[in-house]
Coordinates of N, CA and C and ligand atoms in Angstrom, one line a residue:
X147 N -12.2 -14.0 -14.5 CA -11.1 -13.3 -13.5 C -11.2 -14.4 -12.7
X148 N -10.5 -14.6 -11.9 CA -9.9 -14.4 -10.2 C -9.8 -13.5 -9.8
X149 N -8.9 -13.7 -8.4 CA -9.7 -11.9 -8.3 C -8.3 -13.1 -7.4
X150 N -6.9 -11.6 -7.4 CA -5.4 -12.0 -6.6 C -5.9 -12.0 -5.6
X151 N -6.5 -11.0 -4.7 CA -6.9 -11.4 -3.3 C -8.5 -11.6 -2.8
X152 N -9.1 -12.1 -2.1 CA -9.8 -11.9 -0.9 C -10.1 -12.3 0.1
X153 N -10.9 -11.4 -0.1 CA -11.7 -11.1 1.6 C -12.5 -11.4 1.8
X154 N -12.9 -12.3 3.4 CA -14.2 -11.9 3.3 C -14.3 -12.8 4.9
X155 N -15.3 -11.9 5.2 CA -15.8 -10.7 6.5 C -14.7 -11.2 7.3
X156 N -13.7 -10.4 7.0 CA -12.3 -9.9 7.8 C -12.4 -9.4 9.6
X157 N -12.3 -9.9 10.6 CA -12.7 -8.7 11.9 C -11.5 -8.8 12.4
X158 N -10.8 -8.5 12.6 CA -9.6 -8.0 14.3 C -10.1 -6.8 15.2
X159 N -9.1 -7.5 16.3 CA -9.4 -6.7 17.3 C -8.3 -6.4 17.3
X160 N -8.3 -5.5 18.6 CA -6.7 -5.2 19.9 C -8.4 -5.4 21.1
X161 N -6.8 -6.2 21.3 CA -7.8 -6.4 22.7 C -9.7 -6.5 22.7
X162 N -10.4 -5.9 23.9 CA -11.5 -5.1 23.1 C -12.0 -4.0 22.4
X163 N -11.5 -3.3 21.1 CA -11.4 -2.8 20.8 C -11.7 -3.6 18.8
X164 N -12.7 -4.0 18.7 CA -13.1 -4.0 17.1 C -12.9 -2.9 16.5
X165 N -11.6 -3.3 15.6 CA -11.3 -1.8 14.6 C -11.5 -2.6 13.0
X166 N -12.0 -3.9 12.3 CA -12.5 -4.2 12.1 C -14.0 -4.8 12.0
X167 N -14.5 -5.3 11.3 CA -15.4 -5.6 12.2 C -16.5 -6.8 10.6
X168 N -16.4 -7.4 10.0 CA -15.9 -8.1 9.0 C -16.4 -7.7 7.7
X169 N -15.0 -7.2 6.5 CA -15.0 -7.2 5.5 C -14.7 -7.7 4.9
X170 N -15.2 -7.0 4.0 CA -14.8 -8.5 2.0 C -14.5 -7.3 1.1
X171 N -14.0 -7.6 0.7 CA -13.2 -6.9 -1.2 C -12.8 -7.5 -1.9
X172 N -12.3 -8.1 -3.0 CA -11.5 -8.7 -3.6 C -10.4 -6.7 -4.6
X173 N -9.1 -8.4 -5.1 CA -8.7 -7.2 -5.5 C -8.5 -7.6 -7.1
X174 N -8.2 -7.2 -8.2 CA -8.6 -8.1 -8.8 C -7.0 -8.6 -9.9
X175 N -6.1 -9.1 -10.4 CA -5.1 -9.6 -11.2 C -5.2 -7.7 -11.5
X176 N -4.2 -7.1 -12.2 CA -3.6 -6.5 -12.7 C -4.6 -4.7 -12.5
X177 N -5.6 -4.2 -11.0 CA -6.2 -3.2 -11.1 C -5.3 -2.8 -9.7
X178 N -6.0 -1.2 -9.8 CA -6.0 0.4 -8.4 C -6.7 0.3 -7.9
X179 N -7.3 -0.8 -6.5 CA -8.5 -1.3 -6.0 C -7.6 0.1 -4.6
X180 N -8.4 0.5 -4.1 CA -7.7 1.9 -3.7 C -9.7 1.7 -2.5
X181 N -9.4 2.1 -0.6 CA -9.3 1.9 0.7 C -9.8 2.8 1.1
X182 N -10.6 3.8 1.2 CA -10.8 5.2 2.0 C -11.5 5.7 3.0
X183 N -11.2 6.3 3.8 CA -12.0 6.5 4.6 C -11.2 7.7 6.0
X184 N -12.3 8.5 6.6 CA -10.5 8.9 8.1 C -9.8 8.3 8.4
X185 N -10.2 8.9 10.2 CA -8.7 8.4 10.8 C -9.5 7.5 11.4
X186 N -9.2 6.1 11.9 CA -9.2 5.2 12.6 C -10.2 5.2 11.9
X187 N -10.7 4.5 10.4 CA -11.7 3.2 9.9 C -11.2 1.9 9.9
X188 N -9.8 2.2 10.7 CA -9.7 0.5 10.1 C -9.1 -0.3 9.1
X189 N -8.5 1.0 8.6 CA -8.0 1.1 6.6 C -5.7 0.4 7.2
X190 N -5.4 0.9 8.7 CA -3.6 0.3 8.4 C -4.2 -1.1 9.4
X191 N -5.4 -1.3 10.2 CA -5.0 -2.2 10.9 C -5.9 -3.7 9.4
X192 N -6.1 -3.7 8.1 CA -6.5 -4.1 7.4 C -5.5 -4.3 6.4
X193 N -4.6 -3.1 6.3 CA -3.7 -3.9 5.2 C -2.8 -4.7 6.3
X194 N -2.5 -4.5 7.6 CA -1.3 -4.7 8.7 C -1.4 -6.5 9.2
X195 N -2.6 -6.2 8.6 CA -3.8 -7.8 9.0 C -4.0 -8.4 8.0
X196 N -3.1 -8.4 6.6 CA -3.3 -8.9 5.4 C -0.9 -9.2 4.9
X197 N -0.4 -8.8 5.9 CA 0.5 -8.8 5.7 C 1.5 -9.6 6.5
X198 N 0.4 -10.0 7.4 CA 0.7 -10.8 8.1 C 1.5 -10.5 9.7
X199 N 1.1 -9.4 10.1 CA 1.7 -8.3 10.7 C 0.1 -7.9 12.7
X200 N -1.2 -8.2 12.0 CA -1.6 -8.8 13.3 C -2.8 -9.5 12.5
X201 N -3.0 -10.8 13.6 CA -4.4 -11.7 12.8 C -4.7 -11.5 13.7
X202 N -6.1 -11.9 12.2 CA -7.3 -11.6 12.9 C -7.9 -12.8 13.7
X203 N -9.7 -12.3 14.0 CA -10.4 -13.2 15.1 C -10.6 -14.4 14.0
X204 N -11.7 -12.9 12.8 CA -12.2 -14.2 11.7 C -11.8 -13.5 10.3
X205 N -12.4 -14.9 9.9 CA -12.3 -14.8 8.5 C -11.2 -15.3 6.8
X206 N -11.9 -15.0 6.5 CA -10.6 -15.5 5.8 C -10.0 -14.4 4.3
X207 N -8.6 -14.4 4.6 CA -8.0 -14.9 3.5 C -7.3 -15.3 2.4
X208 N -8.0 -15.0 1.0 CA -7.5 -15.5 0.3 C -6.4 -14.4 -0.7
X209 N -4.6 -14.9 -1.2 CA -4.0 -15.0 -1.8 C -3.7 -15.9 -3.2
X210 N -3.6 -14.6 -4.9 CA -3.5 -16.5 -5.9 C -3.6 -17.1 -4.9
X211 N -4.9 -17.5 -5.1 CA -5.9 -18.5 -4.5 C -5.3 -19.9 -2.9
X212 N -4.7 -19.5 -2.1 CA -3.8 -19.7 -1.0 C -4.3 -19.4 -0.5
X213 N -4.7 -19.8 1.2 CA -5.1 -19.4 2.1 C -3.6 -18.7 3.3
X214 N -3.7 -17.1 3.2 CA -2.9 -16.6 4.6 C -3.1 -16.5 5.9
X215 N -4.0 -17.6 6.8 CA -4.3 -17.6 7.9 C -3.5 -19.2 8.0
X216 N -2.2 -17.8 9.2 CA -1.3 -18.6 9.3 C 0.1 -18.4 8.9
X217 N 0.0 -18.1 7.9 CA 1.3 -18.0 7.1 C 2.3 -16.4 8.4
X218 N 2.9 -16.8 8.1 CA 4.4 -16.1 8.7 C 3.9 -14.9 8.5
X219 N 4.2 -13.8 8.7 CA 4.7 -12.1 7.5 C 5.9 -12.6 6.2
X220 N 7.3 -13.3 7.3 CA 8.1 -13.1 5.5 C 7.5 -14.2 4.0
X221 N 6.5 -15.0 5.3 CA 7.0 -15.6 3.5 C 5.7 -15.4 2.4
X222 N 4.5 -14.2 3.6 CA 2.7 -13.4 2.8 C 4.0 -12.7 2.0
X223 N 5.2 -12.3 1.7 CA 6.2 -10.9 0.9 C 6.7 -11.8 0.4
X224 N 6.6 -13.4 0.5 CA 7.7 -14.7 0.0 C 6.7 -15.7 -1.5
X225 N 5.5 -14.9 -1.3 CA 4.0 -15.1 -2.0 C 4.0 -13.5 -2.7
X226 N 4.3 -12.8 -2.6 CA 4.2 -11.7 -3.7 C 3.2 -11.0 -2.9
X227 N 2.6 -10.4 -1.5 CA 2.7 -9.5 -1.1 C 3.3 -8.7 -0.5
X228 N 3.6 -7.2 -0.9 CA 4.2 -6.3 0.0 C 4.1 -5.1 -0.1
X229 N 4.7 -4.3 1.3 CA 3.5 -4.0 2.4 C 4.6 -2.4 1.9
X230 N 4.6 -1.4 2.7 CA 4.8 0.5 1.7 C 4.2 0.8 2.9
X231 N 5.1 1.0 3.8 CA 3.6 0.6 5.5 C 3.9 2.8 5.6
X232 N 2.7 3.0 7.0 CA 2.2 4.2 7.3 C 3.7 5.0 7.4
X233 N 3.6 6.1 7.6 CA 5.4 6.2 8.6 C 6.6 6.2 7.7
X234 N 7.3 5.4 6.6 CA 7.9 5.1 6.2 C 8.1 3.4 6.5
X235 N 9.2 3.7 8.2 CA 10.0 2.9 8.2 C 11.0 2.7 7.7
X236 N 11.5 3.3 7.3 CA 12.8 3.4 6.1 C 13.7 2.9 7.0
X237 N 14.6 2.5 7.3 CA 16.3 2.4 8.3 C 16.9 3.5 7.6
X238 N 17.2 4.5 9.0 CA 17.8 6.3 8.7 C 19.0 6.0 8.4
X239 N 19.4 5.1 8.7 CA 21.0 4.7 9.2 C 21.8 4.1 8.4
X240 N 20.7 3.6 7.7 CA 21.6 3.0 6.3 C 21.4 3.8 4.7
X241 N 22.4 3.5 4.2 CA 22.0 4.6 2.9 C 21.4 4.2 2.0
X242 N 20.8 4.5 0.5 CA 19.7 4.4 0.2 C 19.2 3.4 -0.4
X243 N 21.0 2.2 -1.1 CA 21.1 1.1 -1.6 C 21.0 0.8 -1.0
X244 N 21.6 1.1 0.5 CA 21.0 -0.1 1.4 C 19.3 -0.8 1.9
X245 N 19.2 0.4 1.8 CA 17.0 -0.2 2.3 C 17.3 -0.8 1.7
X246 N 17.8 -0.1 -0.1 CA 16.7 -1.3 -1.6 C 17.3 -2.2 -1.0
X247 N 18.3 -2.7 -1.6 CA 18.5 -4.0 -1.4 C 18.7 -5.1 0.0
X248 N 17.6 -4.2 0.9 CA 17.0 -5.2 2.2 C 15.0 -5.4 1.8
X249 N 15.5 -4.9 1.0 CA 13.8 -5.8 0.6 C 13.9 -6.3 -0.6
X250 N 15.0 -6.4 -0.7 CA 15.0 -7.6 -1.8 C 16.1 -9.3 -0.4
X251 N 14.9 -8.8 0.8 CA 16.1 -9.6 1.6 C 15.9 -11.8 0.5
X252 N 15.0 -11.2 0.3 CA 14.2 -13.0 0.0 C 15.5 -13.4 -1.5
X253 N 15.5 -12.8 -2.5 CA 16.4 -12.9 -3.7 C 18.2 -13.0 -3.7
X254 N 17.9 -13.8 -4.3 CA 19.0 -14.5 -4.3 C 19.9 -13.8 -6.3
X255 N 19.0 -14.1 -7.3 CA 19.7 -12.9 -8.1 C 20.3 -12.6 -8.2
X256 N 21.9 -12.4 -7.9 CA 22.4 -11.1 -7.9 C 21.9 -10.0 -8.7
X257 N 22.3 -9.9 -10.2 CA 21.9 -9.6 -11.4 C 20.4 -8.9 -11.3
X258 N 19.4 -9.8 -11.3 CA 18.6 -9.3 -11.2 C 17.9 -7.6 -9.8
X259 N 18.7 -8.5 -9.3 CA 18.7 -7.5 -7.7 C 18.9 -6.1 -8.5
X260 N 20.0 -5.8 -9.1 CA 21.3 -4.9 -9.6 C 20.1 -3.7 -10.2
X261 N 19.1 -5.1 -11.4 CA 18.1 -4.7 -12.5 C 16.9 -3.4 -11.6
X262 N 16.0 -4.3 -10.9 CA 15.0 -3.3 -10.2 C 16.1 -2.5 -8.8
X263 N 17.3 -2.3 -8.3 CA 17.6 -0.8 -8.1 C 17.8 -0.1 -9.1
X264 N 17.9 -0.4 -9.8 CA 18.3 0.6 -10.7 C 16.6 0.7 -12.1
X265 N 15.6 0.1 -11.5 CA 14.2 0.5 -11.4 C 14.2 1.6 -10.3
X266 N 14.4 1.4 -9.9 CA 14.3 2.2 -8.2 C 13.8 3.8 -8.7
X267 N 16.2 3.9 -9.1 CA 16.6 5.1 -9.5 C 15.8 6.1 -11.1
X268 N 15.6 4.6 -12.0 CA 14.3 5.7 -12.7 C 13.4 5.5 -12.8
X269 N 12.6 5.7 -11.6 CA 11.4 5.4 -11.1 C 11.9 6.6 -10.3
X270 N 12.2 6.7 -9.4 CA 12.7 8.2 -8.7 C 14.2 8.5 -8.6
X271 N 14.7 9.1 -10.1 CA 15.6 10.5 -9.8 C 16.5 10.3 -8.4
X272 N 15.7 11.6 -8.5 CA 16.1 11.6 -6.2 C 17.5 10.0 -5.8
X273 N 16.8 9.4 -5.4 CA 17.1 7.9 -4.6 C 18.4 8.2 -5.5
X274 N 19.1 7.7 -6.1 CA 19.4 7.4 -7.6 C 21.5 8.2 -7.4
X275 N 20.5 9.3 -7.3 CA 21.7 11.0 -6.7 C 22.9 10.9 -5.6
X276 N 21.4 10.3 -5.0 CA 22.3 9.9 -3.3 C 22.1 9.1 -2.4
X277 N 22.3 7.5 -3.3 CA 22.4 6.6 -3.7 C 22.6 5.8 -1.9
X278 N 24.1 6.9 -1.7 CA 25.1 6.3 -0.9 C 25.3 7.4 1.4
X279 N 23.9 8.0 0.4 CA 23.5 8.8 1.9 C 22.9 7.9 2.4
X280 N 23.0 8.8 3.8 CA 21.8 7.8 5.2 C 20.0 8.9 5.1
X281 N 19.9 6.9 4.4 CA 18.4 8.3 4.1 C 17.4 8.8 5.5
X282 N 18.3 8.3 6.1 CA 17.4 9.8 6.9 C 17.7 10.9 7.4
X283 N 18.9 11.4 6.0 CA 18.8 13.3 5.9 C 17.7 13.0 4.0
X284 N 17.0 12.3 4.3 CA 15.7 12.7 3.4 C 14.7 13.1 3.5
X285 N 14.2 14.5 2.0 CA 12.9 15.3 2.8 C 11.3 13.5 3.4
X286 N 10.3 13.6 3.7 CA 9.7 13.3 4.0 C 9.3 12.5 2.6
X287 N 8.8 13.1 1.7 CA 8.4 13.1 0.7 C 9.2 11.8 0.2
X288 N 11.0 12.1 -0.1 CA 11.7 11.0 -0.7 C 11.5 10.2 0.8
X289 N 12.2 9.7 1.2 CA 10.8 8.9 2.3 C 10.7 7.6 1.6
X290 N 9.2 8.6 0.8 CA 8.0 7.8 1.2 C 8.4 7.4 -0.2
X291 N 9.0 8.0 -1.8 CA 9.6 6.8 -2.5 C 10.6 6.3 -1.9
X292 N 11.6 5.9 -1.0 CA 12.7 5.8 -1.5 C 11.7 4.0 -0.4
X293 N 10.5 4.1 0.7 CA 9.6 2.9 0.7 C 8.6 2.2 0.0
X294 N 8.5 3.1 -1.1 CA 7.6 2.1 -2.0 C 8.2 1.7 -3.2
X295 N 10.6 2.7 -3.1 CA 11.3 2.0 -4.0 C 11.5 0.3 -2.9
X296 N 11.6 -0.1 -2.0 CA 11.7 -0.9 -0.7 C 10.8 -1.7 -1.5
X297 N 10.2 -1.8 -1.2 CA 8.4 -2.5 -1.3 C 8.9 -3.7 -2.5
X298 N 9.1 -3.0 -3.8 CA 9.0 -3.1 -5.0 C 10.2 -3.9 -5.1
X299 N 11.0 -4.3 -4.6 CA 12.2 -4.5 -4.4 C 11.8 -6.7 -4.3
X300 N 10.7 -6.5 -3.8 CA 10.2 -7.6 -3.3 C 9.9 -8.5 -4.9
X301 N 9.9 -7.6 -5.7 CA 8.7 -8.3 -7.1 C 7.8 -7.9 -6.2
X302 N 6.7 -8.1 -6.1 CA 5.5 -8.2 -5.5 C 5.0 -8.6 -7.2
X303 N 3.4 -9.0 -6.5 CA 2.5 -9.2 -7.7 C 1.5 -8.3 -7.2
X304 N 1.4 -8.3 -5.8 CA 0.3 -7.4 -4.9 C 1.4 -6.5 -4.0
X305 N 1.3 -4.9 -4.2 CA 1.8 -4.0 -4.0 C 0.9 -2.9 -3.0
X306 N 0.8 -2.8 -1.2 CA 0.1 -2.6 -0.3 C 1.0 -1.4 -0.2
X307 N 0.3 0.6 -0.2 CA 0.5 1.0 0.3 C 0.0 2.2 0.8
X308 N 0.3 1.7 2.1 CA -0.3 2.6 3.5 C 0.3 4.2 3.3
X309 N -1.2 6.0 2.9 CA -1.3 6.8 2.3 C 0.1 7.3 2.2
X310 N 0.6 7.0 1.0 CA 1.7 7.3 0.1 C 2.1 8.9 0.2
X311 N 0.6 9.1 0.6 CA 0.7 11.0 0.0 C 0.6 11.8 0.9
X312 N 1.0 11.1 2.5 CA 0.9 12.0 3.9 C 1.9 12.8 4.1
X313 N 1.7 14.0 4.2 CA 2.2 14.8 4.3 C 3.3 15.6 3.0
X314 N 3.3 15.2 2.8 CA 3.1 15.7 1.2 C 3.3 16.8 0.5
X315 N 4.2 17.4 -0.4 CA 4.0 18.4 -0.8 C 2.5 18.2 -1.9
X316 N 1.8 19.1 -2.7 CA 1.2 18.8 -3.4 C 2.1 18.4 -4.9
X317 N 3.1 19.0 -5.1 CA 4.0 17.6 -6.1 C 4.7 16.5 -6.4
X318 N 4.5 16.9 -4.5 CA 5.4 14.7 -4.7 C 4.4 14.5 -5.1
X319 N 3.0 15.3 -4.4 CA 1.7 13.5 -4.1 C 1.5 13.6 -6.1
X320 N 1.1 13.9 -6.6 CA 1.5 14.1 -7.9 C 2.7 12.9 -8.5
X321 N 3.6 13.7 -7.6 CA 4.8 12.5 -8.6 C 4.5 11.3 -8.2
X322 N 4.3 10.7 -6.6 CA 3.6 9.4 -6.5 C 2.5 9.2 -6.5
X323 N 1.4 10.0 -7.3 CA 0.2 9.1 -8.3 C 0.7 8.8 -8.9
X324 N 1.2 9.4 -9.9 CA 2.1 8.9 -11.4 C 3.0 8.0 -11.5
X325 N 3.5 7.6 -10.2 CA 4.8 6.8 -10.4 C 3.2 6.1 -9.9
X326 N 2.1 5.2 -9.1 CA 1.2 3.9 -9.5 C 0.7 3.8 -10.0
X327 N 0.3 4.8 -11.0 CA -0.1 4.7 -12.8 C 0.8 4.3 -13.1
X328 N 2.3 4.4 -12.8 CA 3.1 3.5 -14.4 C 3.6 2.2 -13.9
X329 N 2.9 2.1 -12.3 CA 3.5 0.9 -11.6 C 2.0 -0.4 -12.4
X330 N 1.3 0.0 -12.0 CA 0.0 -0.8 -12.3 C 0.2 -0.8 -14.1
X331 N 0.9 0.5 -15.0 CA 1.1 0.2 -16.5 C 2.0 -0.7 -16.4
X332 N 2.9 -1.8 -15.2 CA 4.4 -2.3 -15.8 C 3.4 -3.5 -15.5
X333 N 2.8 -4.1 -14.7 CA 1.1 -5.5 -14.4 C 1.2 -5.2 -13.0
X334 N 2.0 -4.4 -12.2 CA 1.3 -4.5 -10.7 C 0.8 -4.2 -9.4
X335 N -0.8 -5.6 -9.5 CA -2.0 -5.0 -9.3 C -0.9 -3.8 -8.1
X336 N -2.0 -2.7 -6.6 CA -2.7 -1.2 -6.3 C -2.6 -2.3 -5.4
X337 N -3.1 -2.6 -3.7 CA -4.2 -2.2 -3.3 C -3.7 0.1 -2.0
X338 N -4.4 1.3 -2.0 CA -4.2 2.1 -1.6 C -5.0 2.6 -0.7
X339 N -3.9 3.0 0.8 CA -5.5 3.5 1.9 C -4.3 4.7 1.3
X340 N -5.5 6.1 1.4 CA -5.2 7.3 1.6 C -7.0 7.9 2.2
X341 N -6.3 8.7 2.8 CA -6.9 9.3 3.2 C -7.0 10.9 1.8
X342 N -6.3 11.0 1.2 CA -6.3 12.1 0.0 C -7.4 11.1 -1.2
X343 N -8.5 11.4 -0.5 CA -10.2 10.6 -1.8 C -9.7 11.1 -3.5
X344 N -10.1 12.3 -2.7 CA -10.2 12.8 -3.8 C -9.3 12.4 -5.5
X345 N -7.5 12.4 -4.4 CA -6.2 11.3 -5.5 C -6.7 10.4 -6.0
X346 N -6.4 9.7 -4.9 CA -7.5 7.7 -5.0 C -8.2 7.2 -5.9
X347 N -9.6 7.8 -5.8 CA -10.2 7.8 -6.6 C -10.4 7.6 -8.0
X348 N -10.1 9.1 -8.0 CA -9.3 9.4 -9.7 C -8.0 9.0 -9.7
X349 N -7.4 7.7 -10.2 CA -6.6 6.6 -10.4 C -7.0 5.3 -10.0
X350 N -8.3 5.5 -9.5 CA -8.7 3.6 -8.9 C -9.9 3.1 -10.2
X351 N -9.6 1.2 -10.5 CA -10.2 1.1 -10.7 C -11.3 0.4 -9.6
X352 N -11.0 0.4 -8.5 CA -12.1 -0.1 -7.7 C -12.3 1.1 -6.3
X353 N -13.3 1.4 -5.6 CA -13.0 1.3 -4.6 C -14.2 1.2 -3.2
X354 N -13.6 1.5 -2.1 CA -13.8 1.2 -0.8 C -14.1 1.7 0.0
X355 N -15.3 3.1 0.5 CA -15.8 4.2 1.5 C -15.6 3.2 3.4
X356 N -14.5 3.4 4.4 CA -14.4 2.7 5.6 C -15.0 3.4 6.5
X357 N -15.3 3.3 7.2 CA -16.3 3.9 8.4 C -16.4 3.3 9.3
X358 N -15.4 3.2 10.8 CA -14.8 2.9 11.9 C -16.1 1.4 11.7
X359 N -15.1 0.7 11.1 CA -15.5 -0.9 10.8 C -15.2 -1.5 10.3
X360 N -16.1 -0.5 9.1 CA -17.3 -2.0 7.7 C -16.6 -0.6 6.4
X361 N -17.0 -1.6 5.7 CA -17.4 -1.1 4.2 C -18.4 -0.3 4.3
X362 N -18.6 0.6 3.7 CA -19.9 1.7 4.0 C -20.5 1.4 2.3
X363 N -19.8 1.4 1.9 CA -20.2 2.0 0.1 C -18.8 1.9 -0.3
X364 N -18.9 0.5 -1.8 CA -17.9 0.2 -2.7 C -18.5 0.5 -3.7
X365 N -18.0 0.8 -5.5 CA -18.4 1.0 -6.8 C -15.9 1.8 -7.4
X366 N -17.1 1.4 -8.0 CA -14.9 2.1 -9.1 C -14.8 3.5 -8.5
X367 N -14.1 3.8 -8.8 CA -12.9 4.9 -8.3 C -14.2 6.3 -8.7
X368 N -13.9 6.0 -10.7 CA -14.8 7.1 -11.0 C -16.5 7.0 -10.2
X369 N -17.1 5.6 -10.0 CA -18.4 6.4 -9.7 C -18.7 7.1 -8.3
X370 N -17.5 6.4 -7.3 CA -18.0 7.5 -5.8 C -16.8 8.5 -5.8
X371 N -16.4 8.6 -6.7 CA -15.7 10.3 -6.9 C -16.8 11.4 -7.3
X372 N -18.0 10.6 -7.6 CA -19.2 11.8 -8.7 C -19.9 11.2 -7.7
X373 N -19.7 10.1 -6.6 CA -21.3 10.0 -5.1 C -21.2 11.6 -4.8
X374 N -22.7 11.6 -4.6 CA -23.1 12.8 -3.5 C -22.5 12.4 -2.2
X375 N -22.6 11.8 -1.5 CA -22.1 11.6 0.2 C -20.8 11.6 0.1
X376 N -20.1 10.8 -1.1 CA -18.4 11.1 -1.0 C -18.3 12.2 -1.0
X377 N -19.1 12.8 -2.1 CA -18.3 14.8 -2.0 C -18.7 15.2 -0.9
X378 N -19.3 14.2 -1.0 CA -20.1 15.7 1.0 C -19.2 14.8 2.5
X379 N -18.4 14.0 1.8 CA -17.7 13.6 2.9 C -16.2 13.5 3.2
X380 N -16.2 13.0 1.8 CA -14.4 12.9 2.2 C -13.9 14.1 1.1
X381 N -14.9 14.7 0.0 CA -14.0 16.0 -0.7 C -14.8 17.3 -0.7
X382 N -14.8 16.5 1.2 CA -15.3 18.4 1.4 C -15.8 19.1 0.7
X383 N -17.1 18.9 -0.4 CA -17.9 20.0 -0.8 C -19.0 19.5 0.5
X384 N -19.5 20.9 0.2 CA -21.6 20.6 1.0 C -22.9 20.8 -0.1
Ligands
LIG418 P1 -5.4 6.6 10.5 O1 -5.8 7.1 8.9 O2 -5.9 7.8 11.0 O3 -4.6 5.0 9.8 P2 -7.1 3.8 9.5 O4 -8.6 3.8 9.1 O5 -5.9 3.7 8.7 O6 -7.1 5.1 10.3 P3 -6.4 2.1 12.1 O7 -5.2 2.8 12.1 O8 -6.7 0.5 11.4 O9 -7.6 2.8 11.4 O10 -6.9 2.0 12.7 C1 -9.0 1.6 13.1 C2 -8.9 1.9 14.8 O11 -8.1 0.8 15.7 C3 -8.7 3.0 15.6 O12 -10.2 3.4 16.5 C4 -7.6 2.9 17.1 O13 -7.6 3.2 17.6 C5 -8.0 1.7 17.2 N1 -5.9 0.7 16.4 C6 -5.1 1.3 16.3 N2 -3.8 -0.2 16.0 C7 -4.5 -0.3 17.2 C8 -3.0 -0.9 18.6 N3 -2.7 -0.4 19.1 N4 -4.6 -1.1 19.6 C9 -4.9 -0.3 20.2 N5 -6.5 0.8 18.9 C10 -5.7 0.2 18.2

C-alpha cells in the first residue's frame, strides 16, 4: 500500500526555536491518524507546514506521490489537502453559507458545490438552520463544525483537523468525533491533532505521541490507548 502522505525527517524552526526536530510518519489512504501530545509539542507546527503555511528547514513531504517542497498553500489545497485550523478561523461577519462557499474557492462546478453545501448541512444540521446568520454568532462548538464543513468544501483527499474538540462540551465533542468517523466511512482520510488523547486514540487507526518536537512513541490507536506510559502521561492515570 502506498501512503497518501509521507513525512520524512521533517524539521521546522521559528528562528532559533526548533519546534519540530526531525519527525517521520505516514498516513495511508482511508485511515485516521492522530498526533497527540501536550502544549508546545509541535503538532500545530507540523500541520501548518504540511499545508504550506510554514517552510520546513529540512525533510521531505510527499502527498499523493508528489513532493510538496516549494508548493504554495493554495496549490496544496488544489492537490487535495485541506486544513481545519486551531481556533477555527472562520469569517465572523460572513454568513454560514458564505463561509462554506469560500471553502470551495478553487471549484467551478456550481451544482457540485451546492451538493456539498447540502452535505455540510446534513452533517451539521445547525449550520443549515442558521445558514443566513453571521458566522460570528455561532457558539464555539458550532464554529468548529463550520470550520470542518468549510475544509470539506474543497473535496479533500486528506483532511487535517487541528484540535477540533478544543473548548467543546462533552456532547459537542461526541458529535465532532462521530462526524470524524462518518467522514472516514465516506472515504476521507484524516490527520487529527488532539490534546484529548482518549477521544483521538479511540477512533484512530494509527497514533503518534509528540513531545518537544519529536515523535516519541507510535502505534495503533488501540495499542497506545492501552500503553502504560501513555495512560500515565496523557490519560490522567497514575
Ligand atoms: P498546542 O497544542 O499548544 O498548540 P502544539 O503541539 O501544537 O501545541 P506548536 O504550536 O506547534 O505546538 O508549538 C511548538 C513550539 O513552537 C512551541 O515551543 C511554541 O512556543 C513554538 N512556536 C509556535 N509558534 C511560534 C511562533 N510563531 N514563533 C515562535 N515560536 C513559536
